[in-house]
Tab-separated table of C-alpha atoms in Angstrom:
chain	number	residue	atom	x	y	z
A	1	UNK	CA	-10.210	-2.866	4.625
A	2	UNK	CA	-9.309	-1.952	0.907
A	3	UNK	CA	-10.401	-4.927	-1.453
A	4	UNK	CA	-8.027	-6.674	-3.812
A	5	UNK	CA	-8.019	-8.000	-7.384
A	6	UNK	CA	-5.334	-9.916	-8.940
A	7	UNK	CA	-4.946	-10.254	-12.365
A	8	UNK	CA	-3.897	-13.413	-13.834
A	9	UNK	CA	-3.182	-15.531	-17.120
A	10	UNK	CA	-0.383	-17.349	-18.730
A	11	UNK	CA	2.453	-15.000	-20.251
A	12	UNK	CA	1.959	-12.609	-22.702
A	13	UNK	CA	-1.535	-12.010	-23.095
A	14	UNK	CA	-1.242	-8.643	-22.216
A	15	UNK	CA	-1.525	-8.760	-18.184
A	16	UNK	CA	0.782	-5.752	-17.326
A	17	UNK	CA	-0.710	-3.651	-20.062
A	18	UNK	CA	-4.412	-4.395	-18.728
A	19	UNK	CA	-2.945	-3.591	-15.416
A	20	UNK	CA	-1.310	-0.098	-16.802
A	21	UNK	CA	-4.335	0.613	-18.622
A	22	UNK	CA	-7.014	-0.241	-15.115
A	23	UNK	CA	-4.689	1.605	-12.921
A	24	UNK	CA	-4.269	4.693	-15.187
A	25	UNK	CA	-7.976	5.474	-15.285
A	26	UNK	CA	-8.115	5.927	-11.449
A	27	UNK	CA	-8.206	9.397	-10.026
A	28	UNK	CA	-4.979	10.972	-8.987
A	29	UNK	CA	-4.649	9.384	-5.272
A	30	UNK	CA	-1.315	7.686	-6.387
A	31	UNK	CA	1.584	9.038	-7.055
A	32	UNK	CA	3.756	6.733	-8.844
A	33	UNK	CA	7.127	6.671	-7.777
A	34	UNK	CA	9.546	4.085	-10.082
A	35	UNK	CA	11.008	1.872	-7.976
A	36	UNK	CA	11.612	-1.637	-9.073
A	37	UNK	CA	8.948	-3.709	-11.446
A	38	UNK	CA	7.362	-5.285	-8.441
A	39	UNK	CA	6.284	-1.891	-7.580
A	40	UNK	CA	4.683	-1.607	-10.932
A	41	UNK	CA	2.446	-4.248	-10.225
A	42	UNK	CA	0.884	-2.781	-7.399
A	43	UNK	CA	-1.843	0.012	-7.822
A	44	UNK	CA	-5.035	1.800	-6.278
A	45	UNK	CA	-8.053	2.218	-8.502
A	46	UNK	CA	-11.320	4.039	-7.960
A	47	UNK	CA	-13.961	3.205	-9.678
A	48	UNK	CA	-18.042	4.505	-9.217
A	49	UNK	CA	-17.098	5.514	-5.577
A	50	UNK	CA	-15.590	1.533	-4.652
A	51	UNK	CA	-11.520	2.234	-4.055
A	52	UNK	CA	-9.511	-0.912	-4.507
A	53	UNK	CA	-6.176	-2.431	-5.399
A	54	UNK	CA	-5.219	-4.005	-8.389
A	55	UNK	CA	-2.122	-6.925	-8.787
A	56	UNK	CA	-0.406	-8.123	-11.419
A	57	UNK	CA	0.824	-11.110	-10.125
A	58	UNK	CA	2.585	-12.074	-13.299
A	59	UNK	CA	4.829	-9.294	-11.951
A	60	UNK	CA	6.138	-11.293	-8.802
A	61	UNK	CA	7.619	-14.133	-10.991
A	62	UNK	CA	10.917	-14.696	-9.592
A	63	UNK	CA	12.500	-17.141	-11.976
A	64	UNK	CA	11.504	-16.640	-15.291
A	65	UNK	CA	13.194	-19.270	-17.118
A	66	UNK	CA	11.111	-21.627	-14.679
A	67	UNK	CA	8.949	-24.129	-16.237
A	68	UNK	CA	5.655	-21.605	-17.354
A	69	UNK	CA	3.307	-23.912	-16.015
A	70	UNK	CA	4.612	-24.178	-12.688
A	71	UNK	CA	4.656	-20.173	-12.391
A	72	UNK	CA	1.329	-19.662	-13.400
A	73	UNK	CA	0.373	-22.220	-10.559
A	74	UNK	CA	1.807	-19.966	-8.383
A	75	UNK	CA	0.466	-17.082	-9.243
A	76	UNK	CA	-3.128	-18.916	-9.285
A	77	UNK	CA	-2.659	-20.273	-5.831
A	78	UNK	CA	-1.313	-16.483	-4.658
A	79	UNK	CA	-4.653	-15.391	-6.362
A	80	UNK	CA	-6.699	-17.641	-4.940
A	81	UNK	CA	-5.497	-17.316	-1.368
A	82	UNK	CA	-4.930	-13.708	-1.340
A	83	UNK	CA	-7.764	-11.738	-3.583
A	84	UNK	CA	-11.328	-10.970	-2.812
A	85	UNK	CA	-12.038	-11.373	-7.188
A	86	UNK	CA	-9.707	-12.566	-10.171
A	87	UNK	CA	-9.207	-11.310	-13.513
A	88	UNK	CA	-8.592	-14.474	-15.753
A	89	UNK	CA	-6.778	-12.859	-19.057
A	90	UNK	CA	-6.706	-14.587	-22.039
A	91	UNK	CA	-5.925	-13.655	-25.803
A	92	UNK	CA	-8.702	-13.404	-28.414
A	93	UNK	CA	-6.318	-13.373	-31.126
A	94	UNK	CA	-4.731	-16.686	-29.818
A	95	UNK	CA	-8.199	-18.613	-28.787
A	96	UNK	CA	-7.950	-21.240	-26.127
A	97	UNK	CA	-4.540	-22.862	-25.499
A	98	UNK	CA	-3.601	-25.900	-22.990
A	99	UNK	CA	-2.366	-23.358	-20.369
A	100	UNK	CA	-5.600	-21.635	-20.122
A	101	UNK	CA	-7.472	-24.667	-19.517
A	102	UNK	CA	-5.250	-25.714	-16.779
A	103	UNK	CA	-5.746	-22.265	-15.230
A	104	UNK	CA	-9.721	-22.471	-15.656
A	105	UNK	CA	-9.648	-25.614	-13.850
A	106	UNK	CA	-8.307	-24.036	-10.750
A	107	UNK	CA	-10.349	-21.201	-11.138
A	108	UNK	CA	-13.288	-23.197	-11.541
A	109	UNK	CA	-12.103	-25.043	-8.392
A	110	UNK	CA	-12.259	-21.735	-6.405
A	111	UNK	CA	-15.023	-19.874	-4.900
A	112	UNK	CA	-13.653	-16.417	-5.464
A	113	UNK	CA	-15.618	-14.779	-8.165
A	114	UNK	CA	-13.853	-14.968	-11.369
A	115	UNK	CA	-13.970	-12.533	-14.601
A	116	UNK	CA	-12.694	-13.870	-17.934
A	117	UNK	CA	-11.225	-11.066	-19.942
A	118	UNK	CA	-10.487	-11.610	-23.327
A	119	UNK	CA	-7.953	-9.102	-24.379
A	120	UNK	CA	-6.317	-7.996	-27.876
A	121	UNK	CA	-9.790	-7.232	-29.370
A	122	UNK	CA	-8.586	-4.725	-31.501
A	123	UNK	CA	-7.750	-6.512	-34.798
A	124	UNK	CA	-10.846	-6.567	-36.799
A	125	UNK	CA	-12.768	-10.210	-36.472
A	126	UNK	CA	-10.979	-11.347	-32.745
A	127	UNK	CA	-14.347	-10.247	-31.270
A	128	UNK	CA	-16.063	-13.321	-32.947
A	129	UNK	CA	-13.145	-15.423	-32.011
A	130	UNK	CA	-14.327	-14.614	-27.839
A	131	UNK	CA	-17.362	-17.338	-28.288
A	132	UNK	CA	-15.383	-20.043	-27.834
A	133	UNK	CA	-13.821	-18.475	-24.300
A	134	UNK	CA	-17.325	-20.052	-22.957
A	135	UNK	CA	-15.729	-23.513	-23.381
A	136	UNK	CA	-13.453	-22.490	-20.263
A	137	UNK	CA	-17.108	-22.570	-18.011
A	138	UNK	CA	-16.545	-19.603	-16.598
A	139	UNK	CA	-19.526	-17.488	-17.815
A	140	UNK	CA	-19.491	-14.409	-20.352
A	141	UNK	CA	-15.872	-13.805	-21.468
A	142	UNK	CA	-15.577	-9.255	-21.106
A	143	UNK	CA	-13.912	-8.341	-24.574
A	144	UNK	CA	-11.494	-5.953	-24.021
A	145	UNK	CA	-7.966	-4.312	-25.467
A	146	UNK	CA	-6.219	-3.415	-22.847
A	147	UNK	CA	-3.843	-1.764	-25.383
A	148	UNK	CA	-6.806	1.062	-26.090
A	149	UNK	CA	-9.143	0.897	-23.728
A	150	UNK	CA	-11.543	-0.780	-25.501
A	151	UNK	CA	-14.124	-2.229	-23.052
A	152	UNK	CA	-12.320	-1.078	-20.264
A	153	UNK	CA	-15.262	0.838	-18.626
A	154	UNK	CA	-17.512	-2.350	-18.706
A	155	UNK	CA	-14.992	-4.287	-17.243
A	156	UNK	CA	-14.162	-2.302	-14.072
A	157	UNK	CA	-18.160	-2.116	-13.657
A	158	UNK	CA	-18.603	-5.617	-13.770
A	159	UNK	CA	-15.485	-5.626	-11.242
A	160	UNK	CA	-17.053	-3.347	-8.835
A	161	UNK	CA	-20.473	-5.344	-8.885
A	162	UNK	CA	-18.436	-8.637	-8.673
A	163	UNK	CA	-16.734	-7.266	-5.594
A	164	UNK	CA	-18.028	-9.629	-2.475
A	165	UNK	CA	-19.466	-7.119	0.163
A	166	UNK	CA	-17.672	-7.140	3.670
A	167	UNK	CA	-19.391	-6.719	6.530
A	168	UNK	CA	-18.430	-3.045	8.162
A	169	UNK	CA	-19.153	-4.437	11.987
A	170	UNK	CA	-15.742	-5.762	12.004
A	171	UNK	CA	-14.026	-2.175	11.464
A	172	UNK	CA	-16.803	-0.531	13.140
A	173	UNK	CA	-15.424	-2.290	16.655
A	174	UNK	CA	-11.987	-1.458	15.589
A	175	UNK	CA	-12.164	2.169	14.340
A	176	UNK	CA	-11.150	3.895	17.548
A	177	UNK	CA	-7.988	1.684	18.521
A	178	UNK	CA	-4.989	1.880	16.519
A	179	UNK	CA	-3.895	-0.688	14.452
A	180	UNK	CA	-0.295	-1.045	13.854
A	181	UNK	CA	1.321	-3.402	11.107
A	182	UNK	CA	4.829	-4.843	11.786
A	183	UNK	CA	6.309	-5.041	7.622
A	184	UNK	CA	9.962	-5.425	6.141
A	185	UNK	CA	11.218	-8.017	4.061
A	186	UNK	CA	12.254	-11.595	5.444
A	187	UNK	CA	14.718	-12.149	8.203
A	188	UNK	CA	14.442	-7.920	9.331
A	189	UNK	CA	12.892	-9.591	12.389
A	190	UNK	CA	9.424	-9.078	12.549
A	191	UNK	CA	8.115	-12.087	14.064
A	192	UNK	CA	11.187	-11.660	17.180
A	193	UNK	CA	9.510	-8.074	17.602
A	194	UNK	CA	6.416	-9.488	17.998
A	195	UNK	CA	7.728	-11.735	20.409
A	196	UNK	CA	8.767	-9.088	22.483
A	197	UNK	CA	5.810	-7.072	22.032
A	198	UNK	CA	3.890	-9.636	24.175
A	199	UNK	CA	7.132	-10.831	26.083
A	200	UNK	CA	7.274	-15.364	24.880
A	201	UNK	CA	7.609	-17.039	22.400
A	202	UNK	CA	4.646	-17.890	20.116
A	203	UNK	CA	2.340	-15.320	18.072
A	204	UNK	CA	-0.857	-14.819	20.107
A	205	UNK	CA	-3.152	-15.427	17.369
A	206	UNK	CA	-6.726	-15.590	17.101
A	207	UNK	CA	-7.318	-17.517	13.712
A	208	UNK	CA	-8.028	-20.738	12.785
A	209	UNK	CA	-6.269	-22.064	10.168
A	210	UNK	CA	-8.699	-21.807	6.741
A	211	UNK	CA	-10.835	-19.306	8.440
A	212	UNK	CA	-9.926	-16.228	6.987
A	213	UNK	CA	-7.150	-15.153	4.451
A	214	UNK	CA	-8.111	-11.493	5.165
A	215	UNK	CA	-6.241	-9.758	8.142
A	216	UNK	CA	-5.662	-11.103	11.590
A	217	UNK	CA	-6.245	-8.496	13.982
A	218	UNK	CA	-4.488	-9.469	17.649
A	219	UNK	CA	-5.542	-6.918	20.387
A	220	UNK	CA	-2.492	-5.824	23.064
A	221	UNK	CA	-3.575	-3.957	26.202
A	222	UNK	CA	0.285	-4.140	27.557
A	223	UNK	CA	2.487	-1.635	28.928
A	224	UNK	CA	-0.958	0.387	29.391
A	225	UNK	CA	-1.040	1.008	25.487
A	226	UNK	CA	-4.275	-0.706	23.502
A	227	UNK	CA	-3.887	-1.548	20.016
A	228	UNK	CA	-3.969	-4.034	17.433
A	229	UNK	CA	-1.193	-5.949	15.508
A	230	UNK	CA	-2.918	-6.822	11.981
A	231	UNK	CA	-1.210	-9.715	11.195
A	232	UNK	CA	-2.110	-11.205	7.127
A	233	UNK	CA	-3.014	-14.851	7.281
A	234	UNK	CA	-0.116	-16.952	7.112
A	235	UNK	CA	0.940	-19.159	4.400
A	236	UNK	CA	0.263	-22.639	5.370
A	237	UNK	CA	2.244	-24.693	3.182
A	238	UNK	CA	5.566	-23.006	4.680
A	239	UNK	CA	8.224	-25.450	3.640
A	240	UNK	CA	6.891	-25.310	0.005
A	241	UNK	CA	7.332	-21.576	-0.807
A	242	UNK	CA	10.775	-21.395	0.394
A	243	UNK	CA	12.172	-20.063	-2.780
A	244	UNK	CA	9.274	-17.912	-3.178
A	245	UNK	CA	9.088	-16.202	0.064
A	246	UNK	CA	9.842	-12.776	-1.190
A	247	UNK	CA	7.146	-13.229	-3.655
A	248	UNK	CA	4.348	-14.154	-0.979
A	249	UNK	CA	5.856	-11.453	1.325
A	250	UNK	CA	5.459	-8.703	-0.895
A	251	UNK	CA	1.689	-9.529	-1.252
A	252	UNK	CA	0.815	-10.406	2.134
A	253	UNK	CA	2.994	-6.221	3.378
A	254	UNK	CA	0.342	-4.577	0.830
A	255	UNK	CA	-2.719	-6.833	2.907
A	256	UNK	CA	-0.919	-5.647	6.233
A	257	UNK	CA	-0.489	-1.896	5.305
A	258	UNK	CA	-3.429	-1.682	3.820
A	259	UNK	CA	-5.406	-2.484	6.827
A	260	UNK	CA	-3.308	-0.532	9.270
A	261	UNK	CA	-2.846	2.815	10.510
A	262	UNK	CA	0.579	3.143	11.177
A	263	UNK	CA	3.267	1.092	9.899
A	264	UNK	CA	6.402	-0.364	12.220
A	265	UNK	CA	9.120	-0.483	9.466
A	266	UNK	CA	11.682	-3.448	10.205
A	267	UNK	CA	15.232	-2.249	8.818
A	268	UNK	CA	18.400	-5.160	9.372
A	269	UNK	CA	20.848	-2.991	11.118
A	270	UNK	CA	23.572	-5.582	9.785
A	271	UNK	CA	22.111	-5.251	6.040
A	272	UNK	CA	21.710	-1.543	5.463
A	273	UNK	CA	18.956	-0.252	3.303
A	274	UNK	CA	18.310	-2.713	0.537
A	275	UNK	CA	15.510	-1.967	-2.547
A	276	UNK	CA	13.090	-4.191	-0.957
A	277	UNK	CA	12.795	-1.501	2.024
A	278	UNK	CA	12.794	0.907	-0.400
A	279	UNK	CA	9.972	-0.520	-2.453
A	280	UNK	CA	8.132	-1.230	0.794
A	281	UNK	CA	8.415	2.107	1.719
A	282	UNK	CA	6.639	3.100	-1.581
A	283	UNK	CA	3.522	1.045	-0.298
A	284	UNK	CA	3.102	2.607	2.704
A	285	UNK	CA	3.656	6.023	1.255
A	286	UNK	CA	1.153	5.201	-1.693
A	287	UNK	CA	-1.629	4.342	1.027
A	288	UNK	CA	-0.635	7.155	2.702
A	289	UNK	CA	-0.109	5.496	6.286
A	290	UNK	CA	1.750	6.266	8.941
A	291	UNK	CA	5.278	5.366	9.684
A	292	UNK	CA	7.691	4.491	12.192
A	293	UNK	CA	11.226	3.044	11.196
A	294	UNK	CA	12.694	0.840	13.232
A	295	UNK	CA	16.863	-0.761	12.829
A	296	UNK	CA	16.086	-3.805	14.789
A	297	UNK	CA	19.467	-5.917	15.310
A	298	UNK	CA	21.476	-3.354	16.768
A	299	UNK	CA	23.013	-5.313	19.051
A	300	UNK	CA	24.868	-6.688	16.822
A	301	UNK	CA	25.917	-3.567	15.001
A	302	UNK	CA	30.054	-3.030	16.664
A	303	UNK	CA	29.835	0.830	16.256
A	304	UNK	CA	27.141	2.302	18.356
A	305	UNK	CA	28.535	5.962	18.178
A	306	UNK	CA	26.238	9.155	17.510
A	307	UNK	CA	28.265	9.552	14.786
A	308	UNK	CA	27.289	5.636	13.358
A	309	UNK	CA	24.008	6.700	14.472
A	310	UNK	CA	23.634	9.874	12.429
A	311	UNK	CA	25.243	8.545	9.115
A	312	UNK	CA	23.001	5.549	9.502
A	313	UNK	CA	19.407	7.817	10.320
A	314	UNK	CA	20.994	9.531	7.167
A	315	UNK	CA	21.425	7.059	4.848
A	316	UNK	CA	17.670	5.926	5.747
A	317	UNK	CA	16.115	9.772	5.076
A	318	UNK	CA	17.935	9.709	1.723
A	319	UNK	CA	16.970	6.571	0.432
A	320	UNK	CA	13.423	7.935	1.318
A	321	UNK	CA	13.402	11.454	0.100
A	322	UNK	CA	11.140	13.853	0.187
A	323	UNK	CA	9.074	12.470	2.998
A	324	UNK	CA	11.552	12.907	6.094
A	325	UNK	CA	9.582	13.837	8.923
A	326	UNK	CA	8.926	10.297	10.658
A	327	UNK	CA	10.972	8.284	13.468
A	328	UNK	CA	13.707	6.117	13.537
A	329	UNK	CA	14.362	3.638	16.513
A	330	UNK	CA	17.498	1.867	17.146
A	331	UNK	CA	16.164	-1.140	18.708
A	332	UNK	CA	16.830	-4.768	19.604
A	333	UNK	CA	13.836	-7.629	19.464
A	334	UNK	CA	16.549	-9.736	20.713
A	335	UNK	CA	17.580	-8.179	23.833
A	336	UNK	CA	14.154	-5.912	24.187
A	337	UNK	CA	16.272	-3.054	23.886
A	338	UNK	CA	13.952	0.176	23.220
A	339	UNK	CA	10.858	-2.177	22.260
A	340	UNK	CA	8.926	-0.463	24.344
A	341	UNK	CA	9.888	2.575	22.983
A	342	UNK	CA	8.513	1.488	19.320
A	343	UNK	CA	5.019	1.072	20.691
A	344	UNK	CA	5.268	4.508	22.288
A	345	UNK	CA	6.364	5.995	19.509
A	346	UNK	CA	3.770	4.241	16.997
A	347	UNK	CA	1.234	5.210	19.532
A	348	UNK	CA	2.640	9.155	19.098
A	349	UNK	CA	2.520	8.992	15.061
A	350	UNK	CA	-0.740	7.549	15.234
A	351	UNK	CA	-2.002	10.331	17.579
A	352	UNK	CA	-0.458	12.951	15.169
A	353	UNK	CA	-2.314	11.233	12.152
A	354	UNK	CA	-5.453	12.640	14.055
A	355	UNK	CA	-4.301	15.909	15.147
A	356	UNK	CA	-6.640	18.876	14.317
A	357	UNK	CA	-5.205	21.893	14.071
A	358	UNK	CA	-7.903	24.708	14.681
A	359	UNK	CA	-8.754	26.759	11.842
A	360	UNK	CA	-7.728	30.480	13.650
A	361	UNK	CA	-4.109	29.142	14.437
A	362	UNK	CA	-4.011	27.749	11.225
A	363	UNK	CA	-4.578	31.230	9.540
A	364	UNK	CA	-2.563	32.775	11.374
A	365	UNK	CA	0.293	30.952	11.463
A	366	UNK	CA	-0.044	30.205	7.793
A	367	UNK	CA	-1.341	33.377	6.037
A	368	UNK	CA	1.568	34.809	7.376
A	369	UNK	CA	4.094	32.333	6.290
A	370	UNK	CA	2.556	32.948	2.897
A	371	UNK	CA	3.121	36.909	3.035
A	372	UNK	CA	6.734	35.992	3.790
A	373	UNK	CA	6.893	33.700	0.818
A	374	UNK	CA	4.316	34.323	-1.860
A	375	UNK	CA	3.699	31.440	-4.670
A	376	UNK	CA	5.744	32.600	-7.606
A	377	UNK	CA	3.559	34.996	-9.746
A	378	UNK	CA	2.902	33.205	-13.353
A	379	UNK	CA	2.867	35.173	-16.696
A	380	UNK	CA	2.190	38.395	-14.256
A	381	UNK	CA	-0.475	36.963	-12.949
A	382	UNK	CA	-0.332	36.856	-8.818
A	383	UNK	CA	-1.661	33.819	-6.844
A	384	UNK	CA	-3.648	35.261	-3.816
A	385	UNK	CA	-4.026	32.473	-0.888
A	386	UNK	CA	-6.674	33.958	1.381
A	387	UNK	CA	-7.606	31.138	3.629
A	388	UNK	CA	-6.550	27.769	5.167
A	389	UNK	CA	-8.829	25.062	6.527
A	390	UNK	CA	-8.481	21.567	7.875
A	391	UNK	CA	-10.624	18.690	6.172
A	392	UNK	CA	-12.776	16.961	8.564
A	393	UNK	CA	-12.611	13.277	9.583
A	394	UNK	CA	-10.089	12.698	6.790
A	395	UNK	CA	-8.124	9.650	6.577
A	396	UNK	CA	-4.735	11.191	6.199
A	397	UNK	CA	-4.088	15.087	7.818
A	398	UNK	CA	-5.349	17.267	4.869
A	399	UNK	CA	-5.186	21.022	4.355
A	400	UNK	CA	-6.823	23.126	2.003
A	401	UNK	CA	-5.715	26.643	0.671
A	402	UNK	CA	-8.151	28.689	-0.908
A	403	UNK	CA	-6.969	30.605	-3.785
A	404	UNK	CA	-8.057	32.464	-6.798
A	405	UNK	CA	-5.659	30.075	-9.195
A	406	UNK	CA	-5.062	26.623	-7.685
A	407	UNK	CA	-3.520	25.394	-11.020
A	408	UNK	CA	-1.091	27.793	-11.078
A	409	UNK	CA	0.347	26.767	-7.366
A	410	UNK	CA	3.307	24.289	-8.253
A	411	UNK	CA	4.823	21.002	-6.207
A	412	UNK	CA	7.791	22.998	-4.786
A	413	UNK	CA	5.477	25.392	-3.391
A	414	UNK	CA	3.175	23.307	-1.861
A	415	UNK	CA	5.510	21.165	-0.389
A	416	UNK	CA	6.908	25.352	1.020
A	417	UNK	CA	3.336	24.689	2.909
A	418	UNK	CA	3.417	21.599	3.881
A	419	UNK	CA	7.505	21.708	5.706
A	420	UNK	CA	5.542	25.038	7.218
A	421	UNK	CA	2.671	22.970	8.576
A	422	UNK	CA	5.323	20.567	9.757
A	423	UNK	CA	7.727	23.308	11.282
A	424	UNK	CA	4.014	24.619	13.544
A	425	UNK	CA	2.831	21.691	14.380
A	426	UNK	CA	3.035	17.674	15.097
A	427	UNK	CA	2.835	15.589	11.984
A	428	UNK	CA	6.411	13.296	12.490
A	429	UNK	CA	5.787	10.182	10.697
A	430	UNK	CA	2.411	10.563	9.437
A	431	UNK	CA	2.138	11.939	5.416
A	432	UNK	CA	-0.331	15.008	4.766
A	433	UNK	CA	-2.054	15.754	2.262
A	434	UNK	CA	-1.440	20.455	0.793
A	435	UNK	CA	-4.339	20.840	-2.255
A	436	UNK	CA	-5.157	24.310	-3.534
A	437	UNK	CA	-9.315	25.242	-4.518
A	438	UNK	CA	-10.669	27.732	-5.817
A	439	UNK	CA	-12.509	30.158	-3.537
C-alpha cells in the first residue's frame, strides 16, 4: 500500500511549486500526461528506496473566491483524514500570519506526523526570519526554496524517516488474491455495482467507523471467483461535503487505485466521456494498474445497435490514446445485466498482469519481428537488439531488450515492440512496461 503525503498551507506560499519541485526529483516512473490541474497535483516520488505519493491539496480547491479560511479547513481536514504525514508550508519571507496559526492548531490537534517547511529561503536574511516558525509548536521548521531546490534533499529525508511504518502482514495475507477497485466520478454508479456484485442492498463492510482511514478490503468468494473489493474509508460527515464531493472523490480514487490490482472503470452511458474519466484514467495509467472499462447505465441508453456500440467503444479508445488494449463492458448495475461478466473479465486482466511469457518464445517471436522492422539506424550508426527477456516477479509485465545502444531506441519504436508483444500474446487491459539495456 503506497504511502501518502499531502502538502498543505494557506495560499501562496509556494505549495504547487514545492510540489513541482518534490515530484520532479523522483526517478522517471511517471510519465506526466497534462490533463486538467487536479492532475497536477497528484505525483509519485522515490526517495532512498521508500516510493510514495505526494498531494497538493491546495490543488482540489473548488471555489476559489470562497472565504480562504474555510478552504484551508478543508484541505486540513482532507489532510488529516486521508495522509499517512503532512507538509505544513509556510513563508519565511512573510513570518507567521493569523492563517498559519489557525492551521497549526489543527495540526497540533492531529496525530499524523507533521513537517513545518518554511519556504522562500532564497532572499538573503529569510533564513534568520525561520526562528520564530517554533512559535507554531510544531518542532524544527525545514528551510527550504522550493523555487531552487534549496533544502530539498533534507526535506524528503526527514519525510522518508517521518513516514509511520505499516505492518506488511496485512498485504502478506492478501498478495495472492486479486484486488479489484470499483473508481469513476460520482453518480457513474459504483456503489449500485457493488450492490450487484454481492446481490442486496447494503455494502458488506468490515470497518468500524474511526478505525482505519486506509483501505477497506471486503473479500467475495461468489460466482466461484475470490477477490477483494478495496473500498477507501468513507467520509463520515456525508451531508457536509456535498459541494465538495468531487474534491474528496478524487483523493479517496488515488487511495483505491493505489491499493488495487486492477481497476473496474465506471463510465455513465447517459453522460459520455467527461474530463473527470479522463483524468481518472491518468491515475490508473500513472500507477500502472490494470484496467477494465465498464458503461454501466445502459439500460437506459435508447440505441443499443453495434453500430452505437462501436462509435461509443470508439469514442472511449480515443479519449484514452495510446493505451488501447483493455476491455470495455456494456453493463447494467441496475438490471444485473453483464455484471457477472465484469468480474470475469477483471479476473482475465488480472491473470494477464501475471502472465510469463517464456524466454525461447519470446526470442523467437520477437527477434524476428525485429529483423522485419529494424530500429531506425542513427547518424549511420545501426542499433543491434540481440536478446529479449522477461523481468521476474515484476509488478507490471516488463520486457527487456538487450542492445548495444539503448539511448538511441526511440518511443515510436518501442511502442513497434510493445503492439508486437501485444499482437503474440495476452496483455488486454493490463499496461507493460518495453526498456532497452545495454548488453
Amino acid at each position: 500500500m503506497g504511502q501518502m503525503i499531502a502538502i498543505v498551507g494557506r495560499p501562496n506560499v509556494g505549495k504547487s511549486t514545492l510540489f513541482n519541485r518534490l515530484t520532479q526529483t523522483r526517478t522517471a516512473i511517471v510519465n506526466d500526461t497534462a490533463g486538467t490541474t487536479r492532475d497536477r497535483q497528484y505525483g509519485k516520488v522515490e526517495w532512498n528506496g521508500k516510493e510514495f505519493s505526494i498531494v497538493d491539496t491546495g490543488g482540489w480547491v473548488v471555489n476559489s473566491d470562497d472565504i480562504f479560511e474555510s478552504e484551508i479547513n478543508k484541505q486540513v481536514a482532507l489532510a488529516i483524514e486521508q495522509a499517512d504525514e503532512i507538509l505544513f508550508v509556510v513563508d519565511a519571507m512573510n513570518g507567521v500570519t493569523d492563517l498559519d496559526d489557525h492551521v497549526a492548531e489543527i495540526l497540533r490537534r492531529s496525530t499524523k506526523p507533521v513537517i513545518l517547511v518554511a519556504n522562500k529561503v532564497d532572499a538573503g536574511d529569510s533564513i534568520y526570519n525561520i526562528a520564530e516558525f517554533y512559535a507554531l509548536g510544531l518542532g524544527e521548521p525545514y528551510p527550504v526554496s522550493a523555487s531552487s531546490g534549496y533544502g530539498t534533499g533534507d526535506l524528503l529525508d526527514e519525510v522518508v524517516k517521518k513516514l509511520p511504518v505499516k505492518d506488511d502482514d496485512e498485504s502478506e495475507h492478501l498478495d495472492n488474491i486479486p484486488k479489484f477497485a470499483i473508481v469513476g466520478r460520482p453518480n457513474a454508479g459504483k456503489s449500485s455495482i457493488i450492490n450487484a456484485f454481492i446481490d442486496e442492498d447494503r455494502h458488506i463492510v468490515t470497518d468500524i467507523a474511526g478505525t482505519t482511514r486506509d483501505s477497506i478490503y471486503t473479500r467475495y468468494n461468489k460466482f466461484g471467483f475470490d477477490f477483494y473489493l478495496v473500498d477507501t474509508a468513507g467520509i463520515r460527515k456525508k451531508n457536509k461535503v456535498n459541494e465538495d464531493i468531487e474534491y474528496y472523490s478524487v483523493i479517496r480514487s488515488i487511495r483505491a487505485i493505489e491499493a488495487s490490482d486492477v481497476c473496474i472503470l465506471m463510465i455513465d452511458a447517459t453522460r459520455g466521456i467527461e474530463s473527470q474519466d479522463v483524468s481518472i484514467f491518468g491515475l490508473i495509467q500513472r500507477n500502472k494498474k490494470g484496467l477494465v472499462v465498464v458503461v454501466n447505465k445502459w439500460d437506459l441508453v435508447e440505441d443499443k445497435s453495434q453500430k452505437a456500440i462501436a462509435h461509443f467503444e470508439k469514442a472511449i479508445r480515443d479519449r484514452f490514446a495510446p493505451f488501447v488494449d483493455f476491455p470495455i463492458i456494456f453493463a447494467s448495475a441496475l438490471t444485473k445485466q453483464r455484471i457477472y461478466k465484469v468480474l470475469e473479465t477483471a479476473v482475465e486482466v488480472y491473470e494477464n498482469r501475471r502472465r510469463v511469457v517464456p524466454t525461447s518464445q519470446l526470442n523467437t517471436v520477437m527477434l524476428e519481428a525485429i529483423a522485419a522492422y529494424p530500429p531506425p539506424a542513427n547518424k549511420g550508426k545501426f542499433v543491434k537488439i540481440k536478446y529479449v527477456t522477461m523481468l521476474k516477479d515484476a509488478a507490471v509485465p516488463t520486457f527487456i531488450f538487450f542492445c548495444n545502444l539503448p539511448q538511441w531506441v526511440k518511443e515510436p519504436y518501442r511502442r513497434y515492440l510493445e503492439n508486437k508483444i501485444r499482437e503474440n500474446w495476452n496483455y488486454t487491459g493490463t499496461p507493460i512496461n518495453v526498456f532497452m539495456r545495454e548488453k
